[in-house]
Amino acid sequence: MSTELPIAPTSTDAPYEDPLDLMDEIDALKKEKDATILAHFYTDGEIQDIADFTGDSLKLARDATKVTTSTIVFAGVHFMGESAKIMNPEKTVL
């Protein structure tokens, strides 16, 4: 007796999504959610491309104080997000 197992789709089986469409969608979501994205230099280039601010830890800590939106999305290690929250207690930091 044999049983056929379904084959999980691979990334090549996934529908193609135009990166520019995704960037437009992310920009629209940033506006809708009143969010700013900060990304550390060691994050993937695609993340840095959509970020409003990029830099090292010190630069991003300084940049976080300039953010005017109600939400900060931080692409970096946990302590960087904690620093952004300490410097912006009234904001939501993700």
PDB file of C-alpha atoms in Angstrom:
ATOM      1  CA  MET A   1       0.000   0.000   0.000  1.00  0.00           C
ATOM      2  CA  SER A   2       1.373   3.403  -0.911  1.00  0.00           C
ATOM      3  CA  THR A   3       0.200   6.828   0.083  1.00  0.00           C
ATOM      4  CA  GLU A   4       0.873   9.927  -1.905  1.00  0.00           C
ATOM      5  CA  LEU A   5       1.904  12.855   0.210  1.00  0.00           C
ATOM      6  CA  PRO A   6       1.195  16.372  -0.983  1.00  0.00           C
ATOM      7  CA  ILE A   7       4.239  18.346  -1.991  1.00  0.00           C
ATOM      8  CA  ALA A   8       4.579  21.672  -0.243  1.00  0.00           C
ATOM      9  CA  PRO A   9       4.925  24.606  -2.599  1.00  0.00           C
ATOM     10  CA  THR A  10       8.383  26.047  -2.946  1.00  0.00           C
ATOM     11  CA  SER A  11       9.264  29.671  -3.372  1.00  0.00           C
ATOM     12  CA  THR A  12       9.446  29.086  -7.126  1.00  0.00           C
ATOM     13  CA  ASP A  13       5.830  27.860  -7.036  1.00  0.00           C
ATOM     14  CA  ALA A  14       4.656  31.001  -5.260  1.00  0.00           C
ATOM     15  CA  PRO A  15       2.942  33.634  -7.353  1.00  0.00           C
ATOM     16  CA  TYR A  16       5.291  36.366  -8.516  1.00  0.00           C
ATOM     17  CA  GLU A  17       4.878  39.644  -6.702  1.00  0.00           C
ATOM     18  CA  ASP A  18       6.442  42.743  -8.168  1.00  0.00           C
ATOM     19  CA  PRO A  19       8.711  44.326  -5.526  1.00  0.00           C
ATOM     20  CA  LEU A  20       7.504  47.777  -6.579  1.00  0.00           C
ATOM     21  CA  ASP A  21       3.906  46.737  -5.866  1.00  0.00           C
ATOM     22  CA  LEU A  22       4.957  45.519  -2.427  1.00  0.00           C
ATOM     23  CA  MET A  23       6.780  48.785  -1.749  1.00  0.00           C
ATOM     24  CA  ASP A  24       3.671  50.741  -2.750  1.00  0.00           C
ATOM     25  CA  GLU A  25       1.574  48.573  -0.439  1.00  0.00           C
ATOM     26  CA  ILE A  26       3.998  49.101   2.453  1.00  0.00           C
ATOM     27  CA  ASP A  27       4.016  52.864   1.841  1.00  0.00           C
ATOM     28  CA  ALA A  28       0.210  52.877   1.917  1.00  0.00           C
ATOM     29  CA  LEU A  29       0.200  50.872   5.162  1.00  0.00           C
ATOM     30  CA  LYS A  30       2.728  53.252   6.744  1.00  0.00           C
ATOM     31  CA  LYS A  31       0.379  56.142   5.997  1.00  0.00           C
ATOM     32  CA  GLU A  32      -2.726  54.245   7.110  1.00  0.00           C
ATOM     33  CA  LYS A  33      -1.139  53.115  10.386  1.00  0.00           C
ATOM     34  CA  ASP A  34       0.743  56.405  10.959  1.00  0.00           C
ATOM     35  CA  ALA A  35       4.021  54.489  11.148  1.00  0.00           C
ATOM     36  CA  THR A  36       7.708  55.121  10.519  1.00  0.00           C
ATOM     37  CA  ILE A  37      10.206  52.317   9.824  1.00  0.00           C
ATOM     38  CA  LEU A  38      13.739  52.446  11.244  1.00  0.00           C
ATOM     39  CA  ALA A  39      16.194  49.781  10.035  1.00  0.00           C
ATOM     40  CA  HIS A  40      19.692  48.932  11.248  1.00  0.00           C
ATOM     41  CA  PHE A  41      22.469  48.581   8.661  1.00  0.00           C
ATOM     42  CA  TYR A  42      22.687  44.825   9.226  1.00  0.00           C
ATOM     43  CA  THR A  43      19.084  44.180   8.132  1.00  0.00           C
ATOM     44  CA  ASP A  44      18.465  42.932   4.602  1.00  0.00           C
ATOM     45  CA  GLY A  45      18.747  45.504   1.854  1.00  0.00           C
ATOM     46  CA  GLU A  46      15.064  45.086   1.003  1.00  0.00           C
ATOM     47  CA  ILE A  47      14.152  46.164   4.536  1.00  0.00           C
ATOM     48  CA  GLN A  48      16.493  49.144   4.339  1.00  0.00           C
ATOM     49  CA  ASP A  49      14.893  50.103   1.009  1.00  0.00           C
ATOM     50  CA  ILE A  50      11.480  50.578   2.630  1.00  0.00           C
ATOM     51  CA  ALA A  51      12.800  52.172   5.821  1.00  0.00           C
ATOM     52  CA  ASP A  52      12.389  55.862   6.522  1.00  0.00           C
ATOM     53  CA  PHE A  53      15.657  55.903   8.490  1.00  0.00           C
ATOM     54  CA  THR A  54      18.682  53.587   8.296  1.00  0.00           C
ATOM     55  CA  GLY A  55      21.889  53.600  10.275  1.00  0.00           C
ATOM     56  CA  ASP A  56      23.808  52.197  13.199  1.00  0.00           C
ATOM     57  CA  SER A  57      22.414  51.980  16.731  1.00  0.00           C
ATOM     58  CA  LEU A  58      23.431  55.494  17.762  1.00  0.00           C
ATOM     59  CA  LYS A  59      22.117  57.153  14.601  1.00  0.00           C
ATOM     60  CA  LEU A  60      18.798  55.304  14.840  1.00  0.00           C
ATOM     61  CA  ALA A  61      18.415  56.264  18.511  1.00  0.00           C
ATOM     62  CA  ARG A  62      18.830  59.889  17.474  1.00  0.00           C
ATOM     63  CA  ASP A  63      16.510  59.468  14.488  1.00  0.00           C
ATOM     64  CA  ALA A  64      13.827  57.955  16.729  1.00  0.00           C
ATOM     65  CA  THR A  65      13.540  61.288  18.539  1.00  0.00           C
ATOM     66  CA  LYS A  66      12.661  62.987  15.217  1.00  0.00           C
ATOM     67  CA  VAL A  67       9.789  60.668  14.337  1.00  0.00           C
ATOM     68  CA  THR A  68       6.442  62.468  14.153  1.00  0.00           C
ATOM     69  CA  THR A  69       4.218  59.425  13.564  1.00  0.00           C
ATOM     70  CA  SER A  70       2.422  57.626  16.389  1.00  0.00           C
ATOM     71  CA  THR A  71       4.058  54.259  15.629  1.00  0.00           C
ATOM     72  CA  ILE A  72       7.705  53.282  15.206  1.00  0.00           C
ATOM     73  CA  VAL A  73       8.520  49.971  13.508  1.00  0.00           C
ATOM     74  CA  PHE A  74      12.094  49.020  14.403  1.00  0.00           C
ATOM     75  CA  ALA A  75      14.044  46.484  12.342  1.00  0.00           C
ATOM     76  CA  GLY A  76      16.963  45.695  14.627  1.00  0.00           C
ATOM     77  CA  VAL A  77      17.835  43.940  17.863  1.00  0.00           C
ATOM     78  CA  HIS A  78      15.481  44.185  20.818  1.00  0.00           C
ATOM     79  CA  PHE A  79      17.449  46.752  22.821  1.00  0.00           C
ATOM     80  CA  MET A  80      17.173  49.260  19.962  1.00  0.00           C
ATOM     81  CA  GLY A  81      13.397  49.105  20.112  1.00  0.00           C
ATOM     82  CA  GLU A  82      13.561  49.480  23.882  1.00  0.00           C
ATOM     83  CA  SER A  83      15.741  52.574  23.479  1.00  0.00           C
ATOM     84  CA  ALA A  84      13.267  54.052  20.992  1.00  0.00           C
ATOM     85  CA  LYS A  85      10.432  53.441  23.477  1.00  0.00           C
ATOM     86  CA  ILE A  86      12.324  55.073  26.351  1.00  0.00           C
ATOM     87  CA  MET A  87      12.945  58.125  24.189  1.00  0.00           C
ATOM     88  CA  ASN A  88       9.337  58.141  22.899  1.00  0.00           C
ATOM     89  CA  PRO A  89       7.113  56.886  25.737  1.00  0.00           C
ATOM     90  CA  GLU A  90       3.970  58.243  24.068  1.00  0.00           C
ATOM     91  CA  LYS A  91       4.521  56.215  20.881  1.00  0.00           C
ATOM     92  CA  THR A  92       3.830  52.607  20.023  1.00  0.00           C
ATOM     93  CA  VAL A  93       7.130  50.865  19.228  1.00  0.00           C
ATOM     94  CA  LEU A  94       7.105  47.550  17.371  1.00  0.00           C
TER      95      LEU A  94
END
